[in-house]
Structure formats: structure tokens, C-alpha cells
Coordinates of C-alpha atoms and ligand atoms in Angstrom, one line a residue:
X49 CA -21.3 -20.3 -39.8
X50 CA -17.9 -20.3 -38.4
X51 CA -17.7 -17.7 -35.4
X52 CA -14.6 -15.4 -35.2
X53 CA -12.3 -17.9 -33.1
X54 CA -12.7 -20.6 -35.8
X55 CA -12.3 -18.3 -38.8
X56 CA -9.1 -16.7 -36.8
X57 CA -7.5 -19.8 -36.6
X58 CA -8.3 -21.3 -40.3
X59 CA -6.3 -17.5 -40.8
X60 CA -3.5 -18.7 -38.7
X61 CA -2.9 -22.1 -40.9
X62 CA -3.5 -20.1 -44.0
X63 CA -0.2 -18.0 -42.7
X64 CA 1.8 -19.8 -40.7
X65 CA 3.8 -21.2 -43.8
X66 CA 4.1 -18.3 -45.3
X67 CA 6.4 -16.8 -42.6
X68 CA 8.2 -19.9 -42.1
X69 CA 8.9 -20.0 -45.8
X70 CA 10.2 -16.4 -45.7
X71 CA 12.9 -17.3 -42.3
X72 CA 13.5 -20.3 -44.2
X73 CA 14.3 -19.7 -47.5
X74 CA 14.6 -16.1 -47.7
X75 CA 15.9 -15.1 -43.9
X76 CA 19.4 -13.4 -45.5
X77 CA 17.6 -10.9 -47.5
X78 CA 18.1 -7.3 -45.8
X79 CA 15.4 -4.8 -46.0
X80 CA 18.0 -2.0 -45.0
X81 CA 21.2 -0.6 -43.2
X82 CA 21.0 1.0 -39.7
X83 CA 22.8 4.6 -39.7
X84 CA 24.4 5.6 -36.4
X85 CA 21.9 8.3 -36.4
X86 CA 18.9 5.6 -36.3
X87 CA 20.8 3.7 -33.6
X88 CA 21.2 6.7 -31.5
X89 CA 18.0 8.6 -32.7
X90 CA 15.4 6.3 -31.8
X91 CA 15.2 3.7 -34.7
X92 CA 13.4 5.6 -37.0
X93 CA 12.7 4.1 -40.2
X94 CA 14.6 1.1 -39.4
X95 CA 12.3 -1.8 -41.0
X96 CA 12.8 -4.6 -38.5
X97 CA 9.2 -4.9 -37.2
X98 CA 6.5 -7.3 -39.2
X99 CA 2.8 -6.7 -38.8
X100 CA -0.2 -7.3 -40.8
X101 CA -2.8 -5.7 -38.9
X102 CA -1.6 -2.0 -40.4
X103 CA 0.4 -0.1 -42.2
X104 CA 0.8 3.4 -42.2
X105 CA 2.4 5.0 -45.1
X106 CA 3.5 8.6 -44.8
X107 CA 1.7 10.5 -47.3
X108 CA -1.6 8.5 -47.2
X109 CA -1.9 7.2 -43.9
X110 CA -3.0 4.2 -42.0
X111 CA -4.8 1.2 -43.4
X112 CA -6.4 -1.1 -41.5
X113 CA -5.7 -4.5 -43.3
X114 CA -5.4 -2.7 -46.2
X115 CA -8.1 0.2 -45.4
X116 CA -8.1 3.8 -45.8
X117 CA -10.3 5.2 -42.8
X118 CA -13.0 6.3 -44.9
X119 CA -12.9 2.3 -46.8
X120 CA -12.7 1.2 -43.3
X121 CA -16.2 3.0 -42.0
X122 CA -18.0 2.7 -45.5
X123 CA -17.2 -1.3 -45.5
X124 CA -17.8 -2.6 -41.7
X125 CA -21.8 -3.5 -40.0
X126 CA -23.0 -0.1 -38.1
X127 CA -25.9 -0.5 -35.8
X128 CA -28.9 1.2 -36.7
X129 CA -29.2 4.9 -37.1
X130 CA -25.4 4.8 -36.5
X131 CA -23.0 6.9 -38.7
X132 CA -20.0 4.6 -37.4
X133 CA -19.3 1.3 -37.2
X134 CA -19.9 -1.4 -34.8
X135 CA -16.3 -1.3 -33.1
X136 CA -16.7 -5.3 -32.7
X137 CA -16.6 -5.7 -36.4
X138 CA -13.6 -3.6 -36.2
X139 CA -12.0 -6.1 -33.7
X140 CA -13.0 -8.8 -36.1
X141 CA -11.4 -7.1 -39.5
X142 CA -8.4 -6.5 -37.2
X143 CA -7.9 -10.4 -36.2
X144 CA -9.1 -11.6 -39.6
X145 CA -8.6 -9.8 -42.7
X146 CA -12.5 -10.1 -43.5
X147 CA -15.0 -7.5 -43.2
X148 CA -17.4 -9.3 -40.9
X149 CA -21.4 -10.0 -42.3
X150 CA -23.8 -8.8 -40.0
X151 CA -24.6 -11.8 -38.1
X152 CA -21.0 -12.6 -37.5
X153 CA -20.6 -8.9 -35.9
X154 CA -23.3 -9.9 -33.5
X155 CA -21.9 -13.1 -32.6
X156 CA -19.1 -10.6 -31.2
X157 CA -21.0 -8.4 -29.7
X158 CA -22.6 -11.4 -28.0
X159 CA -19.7 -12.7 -26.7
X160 CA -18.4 -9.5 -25.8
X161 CA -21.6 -9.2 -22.9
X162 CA -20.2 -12.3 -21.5
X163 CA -16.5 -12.0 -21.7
X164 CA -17.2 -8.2 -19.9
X165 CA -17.8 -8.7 -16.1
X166 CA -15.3 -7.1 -14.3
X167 CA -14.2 -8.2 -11.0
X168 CA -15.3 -6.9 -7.9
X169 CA -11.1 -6.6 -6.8
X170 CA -10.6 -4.7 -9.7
X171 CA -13.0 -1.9 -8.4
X172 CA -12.0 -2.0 -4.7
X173 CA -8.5 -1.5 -6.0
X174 CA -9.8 1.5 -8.2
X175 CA -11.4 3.1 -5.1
X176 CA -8.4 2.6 -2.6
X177 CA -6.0 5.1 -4.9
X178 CA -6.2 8.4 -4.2
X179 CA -8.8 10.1 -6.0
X180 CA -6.3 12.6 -7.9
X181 CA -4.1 10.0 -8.8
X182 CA -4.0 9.9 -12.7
X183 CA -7.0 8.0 -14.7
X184 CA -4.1 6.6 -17.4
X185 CA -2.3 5.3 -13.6
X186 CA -5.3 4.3 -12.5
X187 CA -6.5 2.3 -16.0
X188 CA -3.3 0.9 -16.1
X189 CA -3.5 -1.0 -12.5
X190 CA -6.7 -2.3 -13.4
X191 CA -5.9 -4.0 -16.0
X192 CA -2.3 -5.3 -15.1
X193 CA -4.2 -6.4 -11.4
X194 CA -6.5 -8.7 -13.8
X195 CA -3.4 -11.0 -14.8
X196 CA -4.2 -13.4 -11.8
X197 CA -7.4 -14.2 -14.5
X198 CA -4.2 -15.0 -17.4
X199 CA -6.0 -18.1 -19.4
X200 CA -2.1 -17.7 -21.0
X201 CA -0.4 -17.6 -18.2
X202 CA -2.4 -20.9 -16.5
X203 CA -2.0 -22.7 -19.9
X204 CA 1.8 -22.2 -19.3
X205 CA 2.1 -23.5 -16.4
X206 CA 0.3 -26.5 -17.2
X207 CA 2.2 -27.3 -20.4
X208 CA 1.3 -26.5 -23.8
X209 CA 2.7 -26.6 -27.0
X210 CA 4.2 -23.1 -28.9
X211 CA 1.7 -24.0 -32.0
X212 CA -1.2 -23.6 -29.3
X213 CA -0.4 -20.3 -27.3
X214 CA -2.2 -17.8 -29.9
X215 CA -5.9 -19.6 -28.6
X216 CA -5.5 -18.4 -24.7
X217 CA -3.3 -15.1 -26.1
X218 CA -7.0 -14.4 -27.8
X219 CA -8.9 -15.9 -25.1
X220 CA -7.1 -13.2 -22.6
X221 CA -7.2 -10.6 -25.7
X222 CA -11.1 -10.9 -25.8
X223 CA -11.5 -10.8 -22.2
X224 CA -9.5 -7.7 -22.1
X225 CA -10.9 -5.8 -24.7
X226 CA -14.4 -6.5 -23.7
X227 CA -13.9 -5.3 -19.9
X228 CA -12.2 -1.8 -20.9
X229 CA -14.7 0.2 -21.4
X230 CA -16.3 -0.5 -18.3
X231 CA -13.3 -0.1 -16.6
X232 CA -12.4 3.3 -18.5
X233 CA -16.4 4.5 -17.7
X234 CA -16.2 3.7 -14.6
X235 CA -12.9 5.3 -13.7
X236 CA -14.3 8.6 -15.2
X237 CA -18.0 8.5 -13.5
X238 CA -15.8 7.7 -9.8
X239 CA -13.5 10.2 -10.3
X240 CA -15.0 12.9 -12.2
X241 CA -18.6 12.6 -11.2
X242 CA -19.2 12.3 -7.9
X243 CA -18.8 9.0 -7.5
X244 CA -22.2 7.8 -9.8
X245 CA -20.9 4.4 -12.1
X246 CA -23.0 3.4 -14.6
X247 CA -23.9 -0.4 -15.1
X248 CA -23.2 -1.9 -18.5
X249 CA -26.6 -2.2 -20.7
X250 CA -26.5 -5.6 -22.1
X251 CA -28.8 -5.0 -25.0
X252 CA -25.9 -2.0 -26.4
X253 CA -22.8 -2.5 -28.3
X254 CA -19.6 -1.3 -27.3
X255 CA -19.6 1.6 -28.5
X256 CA -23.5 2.4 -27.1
X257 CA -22.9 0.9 -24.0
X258 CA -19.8 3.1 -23.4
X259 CA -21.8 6.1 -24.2
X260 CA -24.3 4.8 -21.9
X261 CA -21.7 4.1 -19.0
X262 CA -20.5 7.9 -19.6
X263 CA -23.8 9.3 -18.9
X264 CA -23.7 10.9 -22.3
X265 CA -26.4 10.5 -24.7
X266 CA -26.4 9.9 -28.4
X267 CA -24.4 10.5 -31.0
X268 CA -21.9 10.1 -28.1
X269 CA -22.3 6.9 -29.1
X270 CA -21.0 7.4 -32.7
X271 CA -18.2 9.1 -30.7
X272 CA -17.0 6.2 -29.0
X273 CA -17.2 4.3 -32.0
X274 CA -15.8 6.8 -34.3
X275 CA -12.7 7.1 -31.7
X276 CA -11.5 3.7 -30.5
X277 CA -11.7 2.6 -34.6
X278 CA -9.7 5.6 -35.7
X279 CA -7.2 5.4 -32.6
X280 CA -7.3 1.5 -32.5
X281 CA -4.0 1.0 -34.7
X282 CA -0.6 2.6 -36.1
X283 CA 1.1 -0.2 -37.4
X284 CA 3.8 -1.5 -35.0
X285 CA 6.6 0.8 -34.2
X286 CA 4.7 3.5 -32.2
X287 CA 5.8 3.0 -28.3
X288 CA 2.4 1.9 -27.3
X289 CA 2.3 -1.3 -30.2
X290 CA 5.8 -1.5 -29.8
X291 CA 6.1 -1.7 -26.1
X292 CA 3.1 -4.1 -25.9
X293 CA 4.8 -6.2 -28.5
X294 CA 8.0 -6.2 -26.3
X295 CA 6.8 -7.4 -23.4
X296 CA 4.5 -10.3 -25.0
X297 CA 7.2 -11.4 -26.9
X298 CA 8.8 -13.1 -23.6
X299 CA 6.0 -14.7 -23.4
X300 CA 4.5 -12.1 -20.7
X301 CA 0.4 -12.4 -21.2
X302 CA -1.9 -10.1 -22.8
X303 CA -2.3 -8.5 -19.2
X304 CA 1.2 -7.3 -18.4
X305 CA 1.8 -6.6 -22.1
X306 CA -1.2 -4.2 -22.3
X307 CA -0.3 -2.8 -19.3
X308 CA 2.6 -1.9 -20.4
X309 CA 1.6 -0.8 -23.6
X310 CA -0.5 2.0 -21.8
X311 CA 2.1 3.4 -19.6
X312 CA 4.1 4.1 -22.8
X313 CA 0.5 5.7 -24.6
X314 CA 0.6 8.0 -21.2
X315 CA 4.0 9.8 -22.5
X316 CA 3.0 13.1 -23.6
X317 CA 5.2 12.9 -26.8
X318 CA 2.6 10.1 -27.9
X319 CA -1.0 9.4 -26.4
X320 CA -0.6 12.1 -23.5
X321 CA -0.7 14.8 -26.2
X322 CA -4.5 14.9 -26.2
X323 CA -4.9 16.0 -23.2
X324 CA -1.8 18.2 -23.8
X325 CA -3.3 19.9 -26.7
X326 CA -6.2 21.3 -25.0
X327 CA -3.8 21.9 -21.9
X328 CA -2.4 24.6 -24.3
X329 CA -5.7 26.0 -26.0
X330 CA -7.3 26.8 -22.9
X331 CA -4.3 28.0 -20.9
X332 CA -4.0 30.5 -24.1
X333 CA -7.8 31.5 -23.6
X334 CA -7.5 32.0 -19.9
X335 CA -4.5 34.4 -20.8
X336 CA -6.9 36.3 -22.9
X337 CA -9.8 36.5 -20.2
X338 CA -11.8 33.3 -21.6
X339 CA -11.7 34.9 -25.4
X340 CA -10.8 33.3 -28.8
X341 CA -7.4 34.8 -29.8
X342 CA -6.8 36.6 -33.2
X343 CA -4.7 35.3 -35.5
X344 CA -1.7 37.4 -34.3
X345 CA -2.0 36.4 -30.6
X346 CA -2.3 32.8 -32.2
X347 CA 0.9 33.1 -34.0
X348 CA 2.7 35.0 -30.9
X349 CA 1.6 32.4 -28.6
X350 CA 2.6 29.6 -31.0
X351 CA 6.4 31.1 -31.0
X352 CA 6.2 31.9 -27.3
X353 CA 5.9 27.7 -26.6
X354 CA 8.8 26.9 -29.7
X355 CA 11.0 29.5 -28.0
X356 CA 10.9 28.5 -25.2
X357 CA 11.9 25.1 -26.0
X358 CA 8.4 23.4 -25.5
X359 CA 6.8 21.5 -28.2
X360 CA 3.6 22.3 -30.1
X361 CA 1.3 19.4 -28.6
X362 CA -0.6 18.0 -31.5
X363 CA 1.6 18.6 -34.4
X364 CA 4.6 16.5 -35.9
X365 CA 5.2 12.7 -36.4
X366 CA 7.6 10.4 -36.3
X367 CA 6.1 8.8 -39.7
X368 CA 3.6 11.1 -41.3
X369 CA 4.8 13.7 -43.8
X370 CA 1.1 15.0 -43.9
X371 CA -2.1 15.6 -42.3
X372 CA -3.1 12.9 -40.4
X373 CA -6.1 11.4 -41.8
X374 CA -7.5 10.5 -38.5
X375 CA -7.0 14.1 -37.9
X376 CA -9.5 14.6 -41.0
X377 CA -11.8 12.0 -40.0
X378 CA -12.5 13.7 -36.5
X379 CA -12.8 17.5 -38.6
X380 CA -14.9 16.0 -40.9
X381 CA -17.0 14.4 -37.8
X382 CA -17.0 18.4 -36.6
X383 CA -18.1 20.1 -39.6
X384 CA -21.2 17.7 -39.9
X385 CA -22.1 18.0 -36.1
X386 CA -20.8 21.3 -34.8
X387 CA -19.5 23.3 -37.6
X388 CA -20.2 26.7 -35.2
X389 CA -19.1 25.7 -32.4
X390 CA -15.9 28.2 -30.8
X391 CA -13.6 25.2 -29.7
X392 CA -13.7 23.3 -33.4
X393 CA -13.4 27.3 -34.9
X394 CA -10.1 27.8 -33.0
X395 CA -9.0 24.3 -33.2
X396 CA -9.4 24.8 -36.8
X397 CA -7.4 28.2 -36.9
X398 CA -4.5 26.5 -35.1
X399 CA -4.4 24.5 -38.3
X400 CA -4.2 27.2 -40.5
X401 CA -1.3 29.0 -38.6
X402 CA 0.7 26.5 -37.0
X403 CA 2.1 24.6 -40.1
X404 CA 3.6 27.2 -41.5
X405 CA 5.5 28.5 -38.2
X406 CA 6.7 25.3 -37.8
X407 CA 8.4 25.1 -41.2
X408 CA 9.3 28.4 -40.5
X409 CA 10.8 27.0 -37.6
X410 CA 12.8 24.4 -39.5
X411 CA 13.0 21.6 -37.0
X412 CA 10.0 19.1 -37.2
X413 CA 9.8 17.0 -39.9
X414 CA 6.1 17.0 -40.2
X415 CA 4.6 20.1 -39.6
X416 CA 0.9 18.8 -39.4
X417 CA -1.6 18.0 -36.9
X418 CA -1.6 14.2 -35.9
X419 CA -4.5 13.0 -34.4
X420 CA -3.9 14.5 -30.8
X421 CA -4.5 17.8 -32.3
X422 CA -8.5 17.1 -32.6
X423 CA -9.8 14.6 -30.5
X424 CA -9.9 16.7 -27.2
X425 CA -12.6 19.3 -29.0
X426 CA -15.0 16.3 -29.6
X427 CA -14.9 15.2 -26.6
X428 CA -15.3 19.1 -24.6
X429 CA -18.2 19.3 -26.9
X430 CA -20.3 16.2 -25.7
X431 CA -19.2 17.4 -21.9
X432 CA -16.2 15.5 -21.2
X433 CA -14.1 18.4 -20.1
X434 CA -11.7 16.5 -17.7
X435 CA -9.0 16.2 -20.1
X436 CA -6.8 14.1 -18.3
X437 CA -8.8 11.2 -19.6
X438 CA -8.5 11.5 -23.1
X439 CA -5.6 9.4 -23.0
X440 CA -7.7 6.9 -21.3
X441 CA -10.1 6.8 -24.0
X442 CA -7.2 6.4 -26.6
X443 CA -5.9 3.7 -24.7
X444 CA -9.3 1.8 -25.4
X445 CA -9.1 2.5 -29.0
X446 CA -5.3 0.9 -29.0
X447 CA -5.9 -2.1 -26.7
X448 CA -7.6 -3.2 -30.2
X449 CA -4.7 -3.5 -31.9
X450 CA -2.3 -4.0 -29.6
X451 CA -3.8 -7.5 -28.9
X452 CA -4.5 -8.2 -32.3
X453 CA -1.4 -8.1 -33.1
X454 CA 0.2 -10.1 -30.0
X455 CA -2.4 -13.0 -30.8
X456 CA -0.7 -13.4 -34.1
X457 CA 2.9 -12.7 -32.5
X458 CA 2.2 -16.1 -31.0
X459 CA 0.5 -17.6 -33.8
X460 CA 3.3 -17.3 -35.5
X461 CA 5.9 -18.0 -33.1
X462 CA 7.7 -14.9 -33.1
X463 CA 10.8 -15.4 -30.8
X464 CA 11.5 -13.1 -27.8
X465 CA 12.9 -9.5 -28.7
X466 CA 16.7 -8.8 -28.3
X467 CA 18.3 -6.2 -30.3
X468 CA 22.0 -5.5 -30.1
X469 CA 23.4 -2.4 -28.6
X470 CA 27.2 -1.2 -29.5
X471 CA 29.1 1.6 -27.2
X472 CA 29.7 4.9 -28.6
X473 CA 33.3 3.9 -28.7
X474 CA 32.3 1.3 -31.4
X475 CA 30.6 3.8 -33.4
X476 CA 33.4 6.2 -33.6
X477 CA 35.6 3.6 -34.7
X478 CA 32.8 2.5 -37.3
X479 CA 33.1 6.2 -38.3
X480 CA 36.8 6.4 -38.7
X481 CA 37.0 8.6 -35.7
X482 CA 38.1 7.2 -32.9
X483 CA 41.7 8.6 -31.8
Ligands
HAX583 N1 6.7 21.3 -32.0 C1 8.0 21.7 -31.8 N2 9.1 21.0 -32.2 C2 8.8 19.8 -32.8 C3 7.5 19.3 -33.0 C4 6.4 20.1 -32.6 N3 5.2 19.7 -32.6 N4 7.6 18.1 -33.6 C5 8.9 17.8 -33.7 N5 9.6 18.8 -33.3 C6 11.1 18.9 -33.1 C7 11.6 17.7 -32.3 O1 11.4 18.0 -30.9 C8 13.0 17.6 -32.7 O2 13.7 18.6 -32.1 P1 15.3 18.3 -31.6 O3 16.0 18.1 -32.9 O4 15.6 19.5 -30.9 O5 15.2 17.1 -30.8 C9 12.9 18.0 -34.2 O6 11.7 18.7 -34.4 C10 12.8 16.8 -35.2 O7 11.8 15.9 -34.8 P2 11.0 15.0 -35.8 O8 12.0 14.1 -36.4 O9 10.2 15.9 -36.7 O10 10.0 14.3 -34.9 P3 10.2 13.0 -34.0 O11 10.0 11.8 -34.8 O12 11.5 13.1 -33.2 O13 9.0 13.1 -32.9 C11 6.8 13.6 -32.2 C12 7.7 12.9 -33.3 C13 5.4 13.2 -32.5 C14 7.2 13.0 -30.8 C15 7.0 15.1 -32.3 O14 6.6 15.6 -33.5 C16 6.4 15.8 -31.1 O15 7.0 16.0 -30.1 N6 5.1 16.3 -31.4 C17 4.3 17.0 -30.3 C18 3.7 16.0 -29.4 C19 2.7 15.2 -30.1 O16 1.8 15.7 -30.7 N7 2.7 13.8 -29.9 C20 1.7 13.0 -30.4 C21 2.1 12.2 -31.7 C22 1.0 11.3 -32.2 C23 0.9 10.2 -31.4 O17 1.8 9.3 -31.2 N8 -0.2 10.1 -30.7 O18 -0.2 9.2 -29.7

């Protein structure tokens, strides 16, 4: 049976002359003009990006190699008495295209035991920041202190050929990906309780064993798993993809391009909003002495944060025109395992009142919850009530396809990045404006 590496790289030769064929043959066909509004507002919708990993289309949603969320946890290996998959099959769909059998999932989770020893530095560095300093700072110089481990950046040195650099890209990928959940546990067991890390369990999975490193028993597990699937990828123009394919695209390795990937996830217009979100909910509940607003103090708060100029964490999207499915996933997760409890009831009354005020409102494009807007109530409900590490946990989740898709940036030899900028006095003469 060929093992993930192998059946990755038969993948890459499968592909490679398919992109070469579309530069070559094809390169002056143009998928699109750019406005002057997209150059100035960000780039939206500009289609200059190629993945294969996702694809998120605004009414439907992300696919994962062409699953829906719901294809994606019905089709992948779960471990027993598991409602979500094993997150290493996820990796391997991710890489490959193929829904993994079984045996090749636990070949994965195999590896990932041995690939996941962290080094000793990485947790004396971990211990010599301050204690408040921010778990998304503190995740962030773990994993860009690892680089001195770069199989990529050693290879490089030495001398190796372009057609080669996607093996140590996935070499450095795996090592990553396997480490950060310890990393992320342990961050959140020094900082938030008392000092007690876990050790790894090497008979768990990923997702087990980070329950397990949490202190949190099951179906926290199904949690983890349930999370770092549905937050694992958003095709590739989001800042955290994006970013992450920036920096790896100069041929930085899977270390500094992760890293800093992450410190664009810890923005609280993208992965930051989790913690943002219930930020909001419970500074509304402490106004009220610790009660659940009505519906009018709802709405009245919801206008009080729009007028004065603040966004509503959790809601809008840059793409989506529509609930976000991994929004739906997390209520649907909620309605099977704590339909009663107070949190999920407001969390679900926001989304009743706050699309409609923010249509009322008549800026934001999408006036429904993205996937911020839920995960934090999960998470308060199995205990973890330190919000400033939900991003953390996210940025486990997107490590996944971050690195998938940088191994296959160099599989395929995309070049660096290197967009062209104009002056402003260029675009008023473009617009038939300039005196
Ligand atoms: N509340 C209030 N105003 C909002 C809004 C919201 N939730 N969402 C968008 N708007 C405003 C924008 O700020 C913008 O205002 P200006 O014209 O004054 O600049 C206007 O509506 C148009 O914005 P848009 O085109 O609809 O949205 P963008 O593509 O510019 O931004 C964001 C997308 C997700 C950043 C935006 O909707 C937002 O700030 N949402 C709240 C923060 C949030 O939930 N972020 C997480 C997004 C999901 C994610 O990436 N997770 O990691």
C-alpha cells in the first residue's frame, strides 16, 4: 500500500503538466479586469490566486477538494464511538484528493506520534515570556523559533533541484502540523491552569490526544476534531492562506511562512473575531447584571456597537453572501449536545436579530454569521472560558491548509509573488481625472 508521501507525489506528476500546459499554451487568457476600487479596496474578487485544496463559493460555501462539510465528515475514517473524523484523514484528503481507507489514516496517525516531539527550547522559550503576553504571540514564536529544525531550509543550502523542494516543504509541513497541538495545549494548560501541561498520549489521535492535553474529557474530543476540520481551509485569498502563501513563495520554509500566516489569523477582522465575539456577548451580560438580554436590549445593544462605529464581531464576509456553513455545522453540533444551554440560546438569538439590523444598516455586504460567530459557545461550554485562545485553536485548524497548499506551491513551481502597484496619480489619469 503506498503511504501518504508516495501517493502525494504520484499526485504531483499527475499535475505538474497540467499547469505547465495552462502557462504554456494558455498563459494570455485573462480571468478578469481589476477596477480601481479592487486595487484600492483590498483585491476583492480579483481572481489571480490558484488552489486546489478549496474553494469556497458564496452561496454554498467551502469545499474541501470538492466537499461540502457535511460530504466532508460523512466520507472521511472516524475513530470509534466518534461523531467526527480522524483530522489526519483530513490532512490526507487535503494533500491528496482521495478520501483515505482506514489503514492509510492510521499510517498517519502513526507517523504523526513520531513526527510530534517538541523541543525542549521551544518550551523554555514559552516559559521566559511574560505570562500575560498573548497565547496567538506566544504560538506564533514557538513555531517560527522551530525553523533552526527547516529540512527545507538545510536542503537549500546544500543544493537541490526546484522539481525536488515540495518533499522537504512536506517533510517540514508534517513536522509542523504534528507538533501544534501540543504546543497549542501546552500553552493553554501553562498559562491558564496553573502551570499543569499535559503529556501527549501516544495511543490517541490528534484530535483525542488534544482533548487529552486540555484536560477536557470526551466528546471534547469530537470538538477538536469537529473544529480544526471545519476551520482547517478557506481557499486561498483569506490573510491567513494568503499571507502564508506570500512568504513561502520566496522560498521562505514552512516555519516562517506559518508563522506568519498566524500573526495575520490574530487580526480581529479575521481569526481574532472569536474571541471578539464572546468579548461582546459577555460584556452585554455583565451590563445587565450576568442576565440574558431580551430581544429589545439585543437589538439596542446591536445599534449601540454600529453606531458607534465598531463592527459586529462575527457577522459579514469578504466572500460569503450567506450563512456560513461552518457556522451551521458548529449549531448543528449544539442542538445535538447542548440544545438548553443559555450561551448557545443567546448565541442563537443574536442570529435572529442581527441580520436584519445590519441590512437595515445598509453597509456590509453579508449580513450573516461567519464562523467566528459560534465557535466561542462550544468551547465556554466544555470549560474553555479563556477566550483569548480561541484564535489559537483556529490557528491549528488552518495550519492544515495553509501547508497543504504551500507543499503544492512548490510542487508546482509557483514563482515568488510580486504584484504591481500604480500611484494614485496614475489612477486619476486612468480615470480621466487628473487636472
Ligand atoms: N458589522 C458592521 N459593519 C460591517 C460588518 C459587521 N459585521 N461587516 C462589514 N461591515 C462594514 C465594513 O466595515 C465596511 O464598512 P466601510 O465601508 O465603512 O469600510 C462595509 O460594511 C462593507 O464591508 P464588506 O464589503 O461587507 O466586508 P469586507 O469584505 O470589507 O470585510 C469582514 C469582511 C469579515 C472583515 C467584515 O465583515 C467584518 O469586519 N466583520 C466583523 C469581523 C469578523 O467577524 N471577522 C471574521 C470573518 C471571518 C474570518 O475571516 N474568520 O477568520
Amino acid at each position: 500500500m503506498a503511504n501518504l508521501k508516495e501517493t502525494l507525489f504520484a499526485k504531483i506528476q499527475e499535475h505538474r503538466p497540467r499547469t505547465t500546459r495552462l502557462l504554456k499554451e494558455h498563459g494570455d487568457v485573462k480571468l478578469g479586469d481589476v477596477t480601481i476600487a479592487q486595487a484600492i479596496g483590498g483585491m476583492r474578487g480579483v481572481k489571480c490566486l490558484v488552489t486546489d485544496i478549496s474553494y469556497l463559493d458564496p452561496y454554498e460555501g467551502i469545499r474541501f477538494r470538492g466537499m461540502t462539510i457535511p460530504e466532508t465528515f460523512a466520507a472521511l475514517p472516524k475513530p470509534k464511538g466518534s461523531d467526527y473524523p480522524y483530522v489526519e484523514a483530513h490532512w490526507y484528503l487535503l494533500l491528496t484528493g482521495e478520501v483515505p481507507t482506514e489503514e492509510q489514516t492510521l499510517q498517519v496517525v502513526e507517523e504523526f506520534k513520531e513526527r510530534a516531539k517538541v523541543p525542549q527550547y521551544v518550551y523554555d522559550l514559552l516559559r521566559a515570556m511574560p505570562r500575560d503576553t498573548h497565547p496567538m504571540t506566544m504560538f506564533s514564536a514557538a513555531i517560527v523559533a522551530m525553523q533552526r529544525e527547516s529540512i527545507f531550509a538545510q536542503k537549500y543550502r546544500e543544493g537541490m533541484s526546484k522539481m525536488d523542494y515540495w518533499d522537504p516543504m512536506y517533510e517540514d509541513a508534517s513536522n509542523l502540523i504534528a507538533r501544534l497541538p501540543v504546543i497549542a495545549a501546552y500553552i493553554y494548560r501553562m498559562k491558564y491552569k496553573g502551570d499543569t501541561p499535559i503529556a501527549p498520549d501516544p495511543n490517541l489521535d490528534f484530535g483525542g490526544n488534544f482533548a487529552h492535553m486540555m484536560g477536557i474529557p470526551h466528546p471534547y474530543d469530537d470538538v477538536a476534531r469537529m473544529y480544526f476540520i471545519l476551520h482547517s481551509d478557506h481557499e486561498s485569498g483569506n490573510v491567513s492562506a494568503h499571507t502564508t502563501h506570500l512568504v513561502a513563495s520566496a522560498l521562505s520554509d514552512a516555519y516562517y511562512s506559518l508563522a506568519a500566516g498566524i500573526n495575520g489569523l490574530a487580526g480581529p477582522l479575521h481569526g481574532l473575531a472569536n474571541q471578539e465575539v464572546l468579548r461582546w456577548t459577555q460584556n452585554l451580560m455583565e451590563k445587565l447584571g450576568g442576565k440574558l438580554p431580551t430581544k429589545e436590549q439585543l437589538e439596542q445593544a446591536l445599534w449601540d456597537t454600529l453606531n458607534s462605529g465598531q463592527v459586529i464581531p462575527g457577522y459579514g464576509h469578504a466572500v460569503l453572501r450567506k450563512t456560513d456553513p461552518r457556522y451551521a455545522a458548529q449549531r448543528e453540533f449544539c442542538l445535538k449536545h447542548l440544545p438548553d444551554y443559555p450561551l448557545f440560546k443567546l448565541v442563537s438569538m443574536i442570529y435572529e436579530v442581527t441580520p436584519p439590523i445590519l441590512q437595515k444598516h445598509g453597509k456590509a455586504k453579508n449580513p450573516w454569521p461567519n464562523v467566528d460567530a459560534h465557535s466561542g459557545v462550544v468551547q465556554w461550554y466544555y470549560g474553555v472560558r479563556e477566550y483569548d485562545f480561541y484564535t489559537v485553536l483556529f490557528g491549528v485548524g488552518r495550519a492544515l491548509g495553509v501547508l497543504a497548499n504551500i507543499v503544492w506551491d512548490r510542487a508546482l513551481g509557483y514563482p515568488i509573488e510580486r504584484p504591481k502597484s500604480l500611484t494614485t496619480d496614475m489612477l486619476e489619469e486612468v480615470a480621466g481625472i487628473k487636472k
